[in-house]
Amino acid sequence: MKVETKLFAYLCVFFAVLTLIYGFWSKWEEPIGTTALLLTMLLFLLTGFYLYVTGKALPLRPEDNITGEIDEGEGNYGYFVASSWTPLWLALAGAVMFTGLAVGWWLFIIGAFLGAVALVLWVFESFSGEYSI
Amino acid sequence: MVAVGTIVWLSSELMFFAGVFAVYFQLRSVRADLWAEQTAKLNVTFAAINATVLVISSVWCQLGVWKAERGQKARTGSLLDLKSWGMREWYVLTYLFGAFFIAGQVMEYAELTHENVTLSSDAYGSIFYMATGLHGIHVTGGLIAFLLIIARTFTTKRYTHANATGAVVTSYYWHFVDVVWIALFITIYILK
């Protein structure tokens, strides 16, 4: 994953330099932009660091090999639920909760109960019963 | 897939907290007088102990992750035999430390409210409760996630790779929230 890591590492360095330029230009008296730029740098650092660590832990992928072939990339990519209604219930419960913020707390509490049920259904959908993964 | 998605989401969370930090520094730069008056009311020792508890909980979480990666979901020996602990026991311990932190936050809020620092009292109160409160909600969300992940170890017959991934990404989130608190702690309690 060298290319991915480099992409984020370069952007991290870019924003580090930008933070310094911005800071000196504004004499470190303008906190909003400085904070935003510094944390943008950290955003790229976080993702870049993760890609670096993952890249070191995994064997070389076909994408990393200059003479790689398409069929080398076959195999399992992960587990994907075929179809599921539970995200819809969770989203509807969220909608009821946010409507509750505008209408009244009684509606929010009802939404929170629905949300708790939907969340449990979603989390355990693939992790319980006969066909759990 | 799940792990990459979590990291991308966490980097967007970083920008969410960037907004909070920016508001804090901006308000502080325009109301230095208010800051001098209100930060004197903070109980730094208490907050430092509370922060230490949260940092230690991250260590227990990581010990649980190493067990999860080896596929050991529960302890193999007695409860007192720490070496035989599985992911479940370490995550329960992490949960307890996290819950202690939240309880400490509630106590601190009660104390500050007595000293007339509230969400609507002034600019300092607003951003203090916004910053620590939004972080507190994240910790509470993490605690709920821990309960769900621990419950999953009971509902599946085998401890599969998918189970372990769930435990690992929850730890990413927990470490993230922990690091954000270190930054918030330095900003609010040490830099003032």
Coordinates of C-alpha atoms in Angstrom, one line a residue:
Chain A
M1 CA 0.0 0.0 0.0
K2 CA 3.0 2.3 -0.6
V3 CA 1.2 4.5 -3.1
E4 CA -1.8 5.1 -0.8
T5 CA 0.5 5.8 2.2
K6 CA 2.6 8.3 0.1
L7 CA -0.5 10.1 -1.1
F8 CA -1.6 10.8 2.5
A9 CA 2.0 11.4 3.8
Y10 CA 2.6 14.1 1.1
L11 CA -0.6 15.8 1.9
C12 CA 0.2 15.7 5.6
V13 CA 3.6 17.4 5.0
F14 CA 1.8 19.9 2.7
F15 CA -0.7 20.9 5.4
A16 CA 2.1 21.1 8.0
V17 CA 3.9 23.6 5.9
L18 CA 0.7 25.5 5.2
T19 CA -0.1 25.6 9.0
L20 CA 3.3 27.3 9.6
I21 CA 2.9 29.8 6.8
Y22 CA -0.6 30.6 7.9
G23 CA 0.5 30.9 11.5
F24 CA 3.4 33.2 10.9
W25 CA 1.4 35.3 8.4
S26 CA -1.4 35.9 11.0
K27 CA 1.3 36.3 13.8
W28 CA -0.4 33.3 15.6
E29 CA -3.3 35.6 16.5
E30 CA -6.0 34.0 14.4
P31 CA -6.8 30.7 16.1
I32 CA -9.6 29.3 13.9
G33 CA -7.7 28.8 10.7
T34 CA -4.6 27.6 12.5
T35 CA -6.6 25.0 14.4
A36 CA -8.4 23.9 11.3
L37 CA -5.2 23.5 9.2
L38 CA -3.4 21.7 12.0
L39 CA -6.2 19.2 12.4
T40 CA -6.4 18.8 8.7
M41 CA -2.8 17.8 8.8
L42 CA -3.6 15.3 11.6
L43 CA -6.5 13.9 9.4
F44 CA -4.0 12.9 6.7
L45 CA -1.5 11.7 9.3
L46 CA -4.2 9.4 10.9
T47 CA -5.3 7.8 7.6
G48 CA -1.7 7.7 6.3
F49 CA -0.4 6.1 9.5
Y50 CA -3.2 3.5 9.3
L51 CA -2.4 2.6 5.7
Y52 CA 1.3 2.4 6.5
V53 CA 0.7 0.0 9.4
T54 CA -1.9 -2.1 7.5
G55 CA 0.5 -2.2 4.4
K56 CA 3.3 -3.6 6.6
A57 CA 1.0 -6.2 8.2
L58 CA -0.4 -7.5 4.8
P59 CA 1.5 -9.3 2.1
L60 CA 2.0 -7.4 -1.2
R61 CA -1.3 -7.1 -3.1
P62 CA -1.7 -7.6 -6.8
E63 CA -2.3 -3.8 -7.1
D64 CA 1.3 -3.2 -5.7
N65 CA 2.8 -5.5 -8.3
I66 CA 3.7 -3.8 -11.6
T67 CA 3.3 -7.1 -13.5
G68 CA 0.1 -8.0 -11.6
E69 CA -2.9 -9.6 -13.4
I70 CA -6.6 -9.0 -12.7
D71 CA -7.3 -12.6 -11.8
E72 CA -4.7 -12.4 -9.0
G73 CA -7.2 -10.2 -7.1
E74 CA -9.8 -13.0 -6.7
G75 CA -11.0 -14.3 -3.4
N76 CA -13.0 -13.1 -0.5
Y77 CA -13.1 -9.3 0.1
G78 CA -15.3 -9.5 3.2
Y79 CA -18.7 -10.3 4.4
F80 CA -21.7 -8.4 2.9
V81 CA -25.2 -8.9 4.1
A82 CA -27.4 -9.9 1.1
S83 CA -30.3 -7.6 2.0
S84 CA -31.3 -6.0 5.2
W85 CA -34.2 -3.8 6.3
T86 CA -32.7 -3.0 9.7
P87 CA -30.7 0.2 8.6
L88 CA -34.1 1.6 7.5
W89 CA -35.6 1.0 11.0
L90 CA -32.6 2.6 12.6
A91 CA -32.8 5.6 10.3
L92 CA -36.5 6.0 10.9
A93 CA -35.9 5.9 14.7
G94 CA -33.3 8.5 14.2
A95 CA -35.8 10.7 12.3
V96 CA -38.3 10.3 15.1
M97 CA -35.6 11.3 17.7
F98 CA -34.6 14.4 15.7
T99 CA -38.3 15.4 15.2
G100 CA -38.6 14.9 18.9
L101 CA -36.0 17.7 19.5
A102 CA -38.3 20.1 17.7
V103 CA -41.7 18.8 18.9
G104 CA -41.1 17.7 22.5
W105 CA -39.0 15.3 24.6
W106 CA -41.9 12.8 24.9
L107 CA -41.4 12.0 21.2
F108 CA -37.6 11.9 21.6
I109 CA -37.9 9.3 24.3
I110 CA -40.2 7.1 22.1
G111 CA -37.7 7.5 19.3
A112 CA -34.9 6.5 21.6
F113 CA -36.7 3.2 22.5
L114 CA -37.3 2.4 18.9
G115 CA -33.7 3.3 18.1
A116 CA -32.4 0.9 20.8
V117 CA -34.5 -1.9 19.4
A118 CA -33.3 -1.2 15.8
L119 CA -29.7 -0.9 16.9
V120 CA -29.7 -4.3 18.6
L121 CA -31.5 -5.8 15.6
W122 CA -28.8 -4.4 13.3
V123 CA -25.8 -5.4 15.4
F124 CA -27.0 -8.9 15.9
E125 CA -28.5 -9.6 12.5
S126 CA -25.4 -11.5 11.3
F127 CA -24.1 -12.5 14.6
S128 CA -26.8 -14.7 16.1
G129 CA -28.7 -17.9 15.3
E130 CA -28.0 -20.8 13.0
Y131 CA -26.3 -18.9 10.2
S132 CA -24.2 -16.4 12.2
I133 CA -20.9 -15.5 10.6
Chain B
M1 CA -13.4 -3.2 4.7
V2 CA -14.9 -2.4 8.1
A3 CA -11.5 -1.3 9.5
V4 CA -10.8 1.1 6.6
G5 CA -14.3 2.6 6.8
T6 CA -13.8 3.1 10.6
I7 CA -10.5 5.0 10.0
V8 CA -12.0 7.2 7.3
W9 CA -15.0 8.0 9.6
L10 CA -12.6 8.7 12.5
S11 CA -10.6 11.2 10.4
S12 CA -13.9 13.0 9.7
E13 CA -14.6 13.0 13.4
L14 CA -11.2 14.6 13.9
M15 CA -12.5 17.5 11.7
F16 CA -15.7 17.7 13.9
F17 CA -13.5 18.2 17.0
A18 CA -11.4 20.7 15.0
G19 CA -14.5 22.9 14.9
V20 CA -14.8 22.6 18.7
F21 CA -11.2 23.5 19.3
A22 CA -11.4 26.4 16.9
V23 CA -14.4 27.9 18.7
Y24 CA -12.6 27.4 22.1
F25 CA -9.4 29.2 20.9
Q26 CA -11.4 32.0 19.2
L27 CA -13.5 32.8 22.2
R28 CA -10.5 32.6 24.5
S29 CA -8.6 35.1 22.3
V30 CA -11.4 37.7 22.5
R31 CA -12.5 37.2 26.1
A32 CA -9.2 36.8 28.1
D33 CA -10.8 38.5 31.1
L34 CA -13.7 35.9 31.2
W35 CA -11.2 33.0 30.9
A36 CA -9.1 34.3 33.8
E37 CA -12.1 34.5 36.0
Q38 CA -13.8 31.2 35.0
T39 CA -10.9 28.8 34.7
A40 CA -10.0 29.5 38.3
K41 CA -13.1 27.5 39.2
L42 CA -11.8 24.3 37.5
N43 CA -10.8 21.4 39.8
V44 CA -7.7 20.4 37.9
T45 CA -6.6 17.6 40.3
F46 CA -9.9 15.8 40.0
A47 CA -9.9 16.2 36.2
A48 CA -6.4 14.8 36.0
I49 CA -7.3 11.7 38.0
N50 CA -10.3 11.2 35.7
A51 CA -8.2 11.7 32.6
T52 CA -5.7 9.1 33.9
V53 CA -8.6 6.6 34.3
L54 CA -9.6 7.1 30.7
V55 CA -6.0 6.7 29.4
I56 CA -5.6 3.4 31.5
S57 CA -8.9 2.1 30.0
S58 CA -7.3 2.4 26.6
V59 CA -4.5 0.1 27.8
W60 CA -7.0 -2.5 28.9
C61 CA -8.8 -2.1 25.6
Q62 CA -5.6 -2.9 23.7
L63 CA -4.9 -6.0 25.8
G64 CA -8.4 -7.1 24.8
V65 CA -7.7 -6.5 21.1
W66 CA -4.6 -8.7 21.2
K67 CA -6.7 -11.5 22.7
A68 CA -9.4 -10.9 20.0
E69 CA -6.8 -11.0 17.3
R70 CA -5.7 -14.4 18.6
G71 CA -9.3 -15.5 18.6
Q72 CA -9.6 -15.9 22.4
K73 CA -13.0 -14.6 23.3
A74 CA -13.2 -15.5 27.0
R75 CA -11.0 -16.5 29.9
T76 CA -9.7 -20.1 30.1
G77 CA -8.8 -20.1 33.8
S78 CA -10.0 -18.5 37.0
L79 CA -11.1 -14.9 37.1
L80 CA -8.0 -14.0 39.2
D81 CA -5.7 -15.5 36.6
L82 CA -5.1 -12.4 34.5
K83 CA -3.0 -14.2 31.9
S84 CA -5.9 -16.4 31.0
W85 CA -8.3 -13.5 30.4
G86 CA -9.9 -13.2 27.0
M87 CA -11.2 -10.3 25.0
R88 CA -14.5 -10.3 27.0
E89 CA -12.9 -9.8 30.4
W90 CA -10.6 -7.0 29.2
Y91 CA -13.5 -5.2 27.5
V92 CA -15.6 -5.5 30.7
L93 CA -12.7 -3.9 32.6
T94 CA -12.4 -1.1 29.9
Y95 CA -16.2 -0.6 30.2
L96 CA -15.9 -0.1 34.0
F97 CA -13.1 2.4 33.6
G98 CA -15.0 4.3 30.9
A99 CA -18.1 4.4 33.1
F100 CA -16.0 5.7 36.0
F101 CA -14.8 8.5 33.7
I102 CA -18.4 9.5 32.8
A103 CA -19.5 9.4 36.4
G104 CA -16.6 11.7 37.2
Q105 CA -17.7 14.1 34.4
V106 CA -21.2 14.2 35.9
M107 CA -19.8 15.0 39.3
E108 CA -17.6 17.8 37.9
Y109 CA -20.6 19.3 36.0
A110 CA -22.6 19.3 39.2
E111 CA -19.7 21.1 41.1
L112 CA -19.3 23.7 38.3
T113 CA -23.1 24.3 38.1
H114 CA -23.0 25.2 41.9
E115 CA -20.3 27.8 41.0
N116 CA -22.6 29.3 38.3
V117 CA -20.8 27.9 35.3
T118 CA -23.6 26.6 33.1
L119 CA -24.3 26.1 29.4
S120 CA -26.1 29.5 29.3
S121 CA -24.1 31.5 31.8
D122 CA -21.5 33.0 29.5
A123 CA -19.2 32.2 26.5
Y124 CA -16.9 30.2 28.7
G125 CA -19.6 28.0 30.1
S126 CA -21.1 27.4 26.6
I127 CA -17.8 26.2 25.0
F128 CA -16.7 24.3 28.2
Y129 CA -19.9 22.2 28.2
M130 CA -20.0 21.9 24.4
A131 CA -16.5 20.6 24.2
T132 CA -16.5 18.3 27.2
G133 CA -20.1 17.3 26.6
L134 CA -19.7 16.3 23.0
H135 CA -16.7 14.3 24.1
G136 CA -18.7 12.8 26.9
I137 CA -21.4 11.7 24.4
H138 CA -18.7 10.1 22.3
V139 CA -17.5 8.1 25.3
T140 CA -21.0 7.1 26.2
G141 CA -21.5 5.9 22.6
G142 CA -18.2 3.9 23.0
L143 CA -19.6 2.3 26.2
I144 CA -22.7 1.2 24.3
A145 CA -20.5 -0.2 21.5
F146 CA -18.5 -2.2 24.1
L147 CA -21.8 -3.7 25.5
L148 CA -22.8 -4.7 22.0
I149 CA -19.4 -6.2 21.2
I150 CA -19.3 -8.1 24.5
A151 CA -22.9 -9.3 23.9
R152 CA -21.8 -10.6 20.5
T153 CA -19.4 -13.0 22.1
F154 CA -22.4 -14.7 23.7
T155 CA -24.7 -14.9 20.6
T156 CA -22.2 -16.6 18.2
K157 CA -21.1 -20.2 18.5
R158 CA -17.6 -19.6 17.2
Y159 CA -15.4 -16.5 17.6
T160 CA -14.9 -15.7 13.9
H161 CA -12.8 -13.2 12.1
A162 CA -15.8 -10.9 11.7
N163 CA -16.3 -10.9 15.5
A164 CA -12.7 -10.0 16.0
T165 CA -12.9 -7.1 13.5
G166 CA -15.9 -5.7 15.4
A167 CA -13.8 -5.7 18.6
V168 CA -10.8 -4.2 16.8
V169 CA -12.7 -1.3 15.2
T170 CA -14.3 -0.5 18.5
S171 CA -10.8 -0.2 20.0
Y172 CA -9.9 2.2 17.2
Y173 CA -12.8 4.4 18.2
W174 CA -11.9 4.1 21.9
H175 CA -8.3 5.1 21.3
F176 CA -9.4 8.0 19.2
V177 CA -11.8 9.3 21.8
D178 CA -9.0 8.9 24.4
V179 CA -6.5 10.9 22.3
V180 CA -9.2 13.6 21.8
W181 CA -9.6 13.8 25.5
I182 CA -5.8 14.2 26.1
A183 CA -5.9 17.2 23.7
L184 CA -9.0 18.6 25.3
F185 CA -7.6 18.1 28.8
I186 CA -4.4 20.0 27.8
T187 CA -6.4 22.8 26.2
I188 CA -9.0 23.3 28.9
Y189 CA -7.2 22.4 32.1
I190 CA -3.5 23.1 31.5
L191 CA -3.3 25.9 28.9
K192 CA -6.6 27.4 30.2

